[in-house]
Amino acid sequence: MQESVTKLKGAAAQKPDGWLWAAIVVFVTVWISTFVGTNDINNWLLENTLVFLALLFLIVTYRKYKFSTLSYVLISIFLCLHVYGSKYTYAENPFGFWLKDMLNLERNHYDRLIHFGFGLLLAYPIREMYIKWLGYPVKSAWFYPIQTTLAVSAMYEIIEWAVADVFFKEQGMAYLGTQGDIWDAQKDTFLAFWGAFLASTFISILQKYTSSAKPGL
């Protein structure tokens, strides 16, 4: 009897909760809508290559290396923002144009918003990965999301260059989305760093001063 109860509890622990299911449904709905409504299917496929890889990673690691529900929700929000950009290309994104008009900006800044969101939204999942998966000490966890964000952002800019100049010249400029800014790559990397810095600092302060926080978070 005790063994059966233990198995039931284990099965319940493995079952995704409501927030996780909601995040999945919202993301899949947004993702399908961007595919159906895209005006450049080749750019959509290029932009979503990393999305396919990210989803494959999350699915394969779900049983053995499960993130918290909060991390999955944050990842889902970021992916929704990213795939929405892929629907129109970042440089032609309607929300970016609305933001441009509202704030009297010189360019469409949707790409900058996504790079900032990359650092801001994924800092917590990255922190969790280092602490829970890799066993790094909590005291040093402030640094790792920032370091990882910088490394991944730099690698992404290299991938963008390769796509634009080497592999897919026809779709490359739409994918790159520099809009004439020669410092676009550096600014994007800085915004990702700044987002990760703010999120990591907030999480560390919250973890330090919240006595009810669980160990290792």
Coordinates of C-alpha atoms in Angstrom, one line a residue:
M1 CA 0.0 0.0 0.0
Q2 CA 2.7 2.4 1.0
E3 CA 4.6 1.6 -2.3
S4 CA 1.5 2.4 -4.3
V5 CA 1.0 5.7 -2.6
T6 CA 4.6 6.6 -3.3
K7 CA 4.2 5.8 -6.9
L8 CA 1.1 7.9 -7.2
K9 CA 2.9 10.8 -5.6
G10 CA 5.8 10.4 -7.9
A11 CA 3.5 10.4 -10.9
A12 CA 1.7 13.5 -9.7
A13 CA 5.1 15.2 -9.3
Q14 CA 6.0 14.4 -12.9
K15 CA 2.6 15.7 -14.2
P16 CA 2.9 19.2 -15.6
D17 CA 0.8 21.8 -13.7
G18 CA -1.7 24.3 -15.0
W19 CA 0.8 27.1 -15.5
L20 CA 3.1 24.9 -17.6
W21 CA 0.2 23.7 -19.7
A22 CA -1.0 27.2 -20.2
A23 CA 2.5 28.3 -21.3
I24 CA 2.7 25.4 -23.8
V25 CA -0.8 26.2 -25.2
V26 CA -0.1 29.9 -25.5
F27 CA 3.3 29.4 -27.2
V28 CA 2.0 26.8 -29.7
T29 CA -0.9 29.1 -30.6
V30 CA 1.4 32.0 -31.1
W31 CA 3.9 29.9 -33.1
I32 CA 1.3 28.5 -35.4
S33 CA -0.2 32.0 -36.0
T34 CA 3.2 33.4 -37.0
F35 CA 3.7 30.6 -39.5
V36 CA 0.3 31.0 -41.0
G37 CA 0.5 34.8 -41.2
T38 CA 4.2 35.2 -42.2
N39 CA 5.0 37.3 -45.2
D40 CA 8.4 35.7 -45.7
I41 CA 8.5 31.9 -45.2
N42 CA 12.2 31.6 -45.8
N43 CA 13.0 34.2 -43.1
W44 CA 10.5 32.4 -40.8
L45 CA 12.4 29.1 -41.2
L46 CA 15.7 30.8 -40.6
E47 CA 14.5 32.7 -37.5
N48 CA 12.9 29.5 -36.1
T49 CA 15.9 27.2 -36.6
L50 CA 17.0 28.0 -33.0
V51 CA 13.5 27.6 -31.8
F52 CA 13.3 24.1 -33.1
L53 CA 16.6 23.3 -31.4
A54 CA 15.5 24.9 -28.1
L55 CA 12.3 22.9 -28.1
L56 CA 14.2 19.7 -28.8
F57 CA 16.5 20.4 -25.9
L58 CA 13.6 21.1 -23.5
I59 CA 11.7 18.0 -24.5
V60 CA 14.8 15.7 -24.3
T61 CA 15.9 17.0 -20.9
Y62 CA 12.4 17.2 -19.4
R63 CA 12.4 14.0 -17.4
K64 CA 16.0 14.0 -16.2
Y65 CA 16.8 17.7 -15.9
K66 CA 13.5 19.4 -15.3
F67 CA 13.2 23.2 -14.9
S68 CA 10.8 24.8 -12.5
T69 CA 7.4 25.9 -13.8
L70 CA 8.5 29.5 -13.4
S71 CA 11.5 28.8 -15.7
Y72 CA 9.3 27.2 -18.3
V73 CA 6.9 30.1 -18.2
L74 CA 9.8 32.6 -18.7
I75 CA 11.2 30.6 -21.5
S76 CA 7.8 30.4 -23.2
I77 CA 7.4 34.2 -22.9
F78 CA 10.7 34.8 -24.6
L79 CA 10.0 32.3 -27.4
C80 CA 6.6 33.9 -28.0
L81 CA 8.3 37.3 -28.4
H82 CA 11.0 35.8 -30.7
V83 CA 8.6 34.0 -33.0
Y84 CA 6.3 37.0 -33.2
G85 CA 9.4 38.8 -34.6
S86 CA 10.0 36.1 -37.1
K87 CA 6.5 36.6 -38.6
Y88 CA 7.4 39.9 -40.1
T89 CA 11.2 40.0 -39.7
Y90 CA 12.5 42.0 -36.8
A91 CA 13.1 45.2 -38.8
E92 CA 9.5 45.2 -40.1
N93 CA 7.7 44.2 -36.9
P94 CA 4.5 46.2 -36.4
F95 CA 4.9 46.6 -32.6
G96 CA 8.4 47.9 -33.2
F97 CA 7.0 50.6 -35.6
W98 CA 4.3 51.4 -33.0
L99 CA 7.0 51.8 -30.4
K100 CA 9.0 53.9 -32.8
D101 CA 6.1 56.3 -33.4
M102 CA 5.2 56.5 -29.7
L103 CA 8.7 57.3 -28.5
N104 CA 9.9 59.1 -31.6
L105 CA 12.7 56.7 -32.2
E106 CA 15.0 56.6 -35.3
R107 CA 14.5 52.9 -36.1
N108 CA 12.4 49.9 -35.4
H109 CA 13.8 48.6 -32.0
Y110 CA 11.9 45.3 -31.8
D111 CA 15.2 43.4 -32.3
R112 CA 16.7 45.4 -29.4
L113 CA 13.7 44.5 -27.2
I114 CA 14.2 40.8 -27.9
H115 CA 17.9 40.9 -27.1
F116 CA 17.2 42.6 -23.8
G117 CA 14.4 40.1 -23.1
F118 CA 16.8 37.3 -23.8
G119 CA 19.0 38.4 -20.8
L120 CA 16.1 39.5 -18.6
L121 CA 13.8 36.4 -19.1
L122 CA 16.3 33.7 -19.4
A123 CA 18.6 34.7 -16.5
Y124 CA 16.5 32.7 -14.0
P125 CA 16.4 29.5 -16.0
I126 CA 20.2 29.7 -16.6
R127 CA 20.8 30.3 -12.9
E128 CA 18.6 27.3 -12.1
M129 CA 20.5 25.1 -14.6
Y130 CA 23.8 25.9 -13.0
I131 CA 22.6 25.3 -9.4
K132 CA 20.3 22.3 -9.9
W133 CA 21.7 20.6 -12.9
L134 CA 25.4 21.3 -12.5
G135 CA 25.7 21.7 -8.8
Y136 CA 27.3 25.1 -8.8
P137 CA 27.2 27.0 -5.4
V138 CA 24.4 29.4 -4.9
K139 CA 26.7 32.2 -3.7
S140 CA 28.3 32.4 -7.2
A141 CA 25.1 32.0 -9.2
W142 CA 24.8 35.7 -9.8
F143 CA 27.7 35.6 -12.2
Y144 CA 26.9 32.6 -14.4
P145 CA 23.7 33.9 -16.1
I146 CA 25.5 37.1 -17.1
Q147 CA 28.6 35.2 -18.4
T148 CA 26.4 32.7 -20.3
T149 CA 24.3 35.5 -21.8
L150 CA 27.3 37.3 -23.1
A151 CA 28.8 34.1 -24.6
V152 CA 25.5 33.0 -26.2
S153 CA 24.8 36.6 -27.5
A154 CA 28.2 36.8 -29.1
M155 CA 27.8 33.4 -30.7
Y156 CA 24.4 34.4 -32.0
E157 CA 25.9 37.5 -33.7
I158 CA 28.5 35.2 -35.4
I159 CA 25.7 33.0 -36.6
E160 CA 23.8 36.0 -37.9
W161 CA 26.9 37.1 -39.8
A162 CA 27.4 33.6 -41.3
V163 CA 23.7 33.5 -42.4
A164 CA 23.8 36.9 -43.9
D165 CA 27.2 36.8 -45.6
V166 CA 28.0 33.1 -46.3
F167 CA 25.0 30.8 -46.4
F168 CA 21.8 32.6 -47.3
K169 CA 22.7 35.9 -49.0
E170 CA 19.1 36.5 -50.3
Q171 CA 17.5 36.2 -46.9
G172 CA 20.5 37.3 -44.9
M173 CA 19.9 41.0 -44.7
A174 CA 16.3 40.5 -43.5
Y175 CA 17.6 38.0 -40.9
L176 CA 20.4 40.4 -39.8
G177 CA 18.1 43.4 -39.4
T178 CA 20.9 45.9 -38.7
Q179 CA 18.8 48.8 -40.3
G180 CA 22.0 50.6 -41.3
D181 CA 23.5 50.6 -37.8
I182 CA 27.2 49.5 -38.0
W183 CA 27.2 48.9 -34.2
D184 CA 24.1 46.8 -34.2
A185 CA 25.8 43.6 -33.0
Q186 CA 27.6 45.3 -30.1
K187 CA 24.4 47.1 -29.0
D188 CA 22.4 43.9 -29.1
T189 CA 25.0 42.1 -27.0
F190 CA 25.1 44.9 -24.5
L191 CA 21.3 44.9 -24.1
A192 CA 21.3 41.1 -23.5
F193 CA 24.0 41.6 -20.9
W194 CA 22.1 44.5 -19.3
G195 CA 18.9 42.4 -19.1
A196 CA 20.8 39.5 -17.5
F197 CA 22.6 41.8 -15.1
L198 CA 19.3 43.3 -13.9
A199 CA 17.5 40.0 -13.6
S200 CA 20.4 38.3 -11.8
T201 CA 20.8 41.1 -9.4
F202 CA 17.1 41.2 -8.6
I203 CA 17.0 37.4 -8.1
S204 CA 20.1 37.4 -5.9
I205 CA 18.7 40.2 -3.7
L206 CA 15.3 38.5 -3.5
Q207 CA 17.0 35.2 -2.6
K208 CA 19.1 36.8 0.1
Y209 CA 16.4 38.7 1.9
T210 CA 13.5 36.2 1.5
S211 CA 13.8 33.8 4.4
S212 CA 11.1 31.6 3.0
A213 CA 13.0 30.9 -0.2
K214 CA 13.8 27.3 -0.8
P215 CA 17.5 26.2 -0.6
G216 CA 19.3 26.2 -4.0
L217 CA 17.0 28.8 -5.7

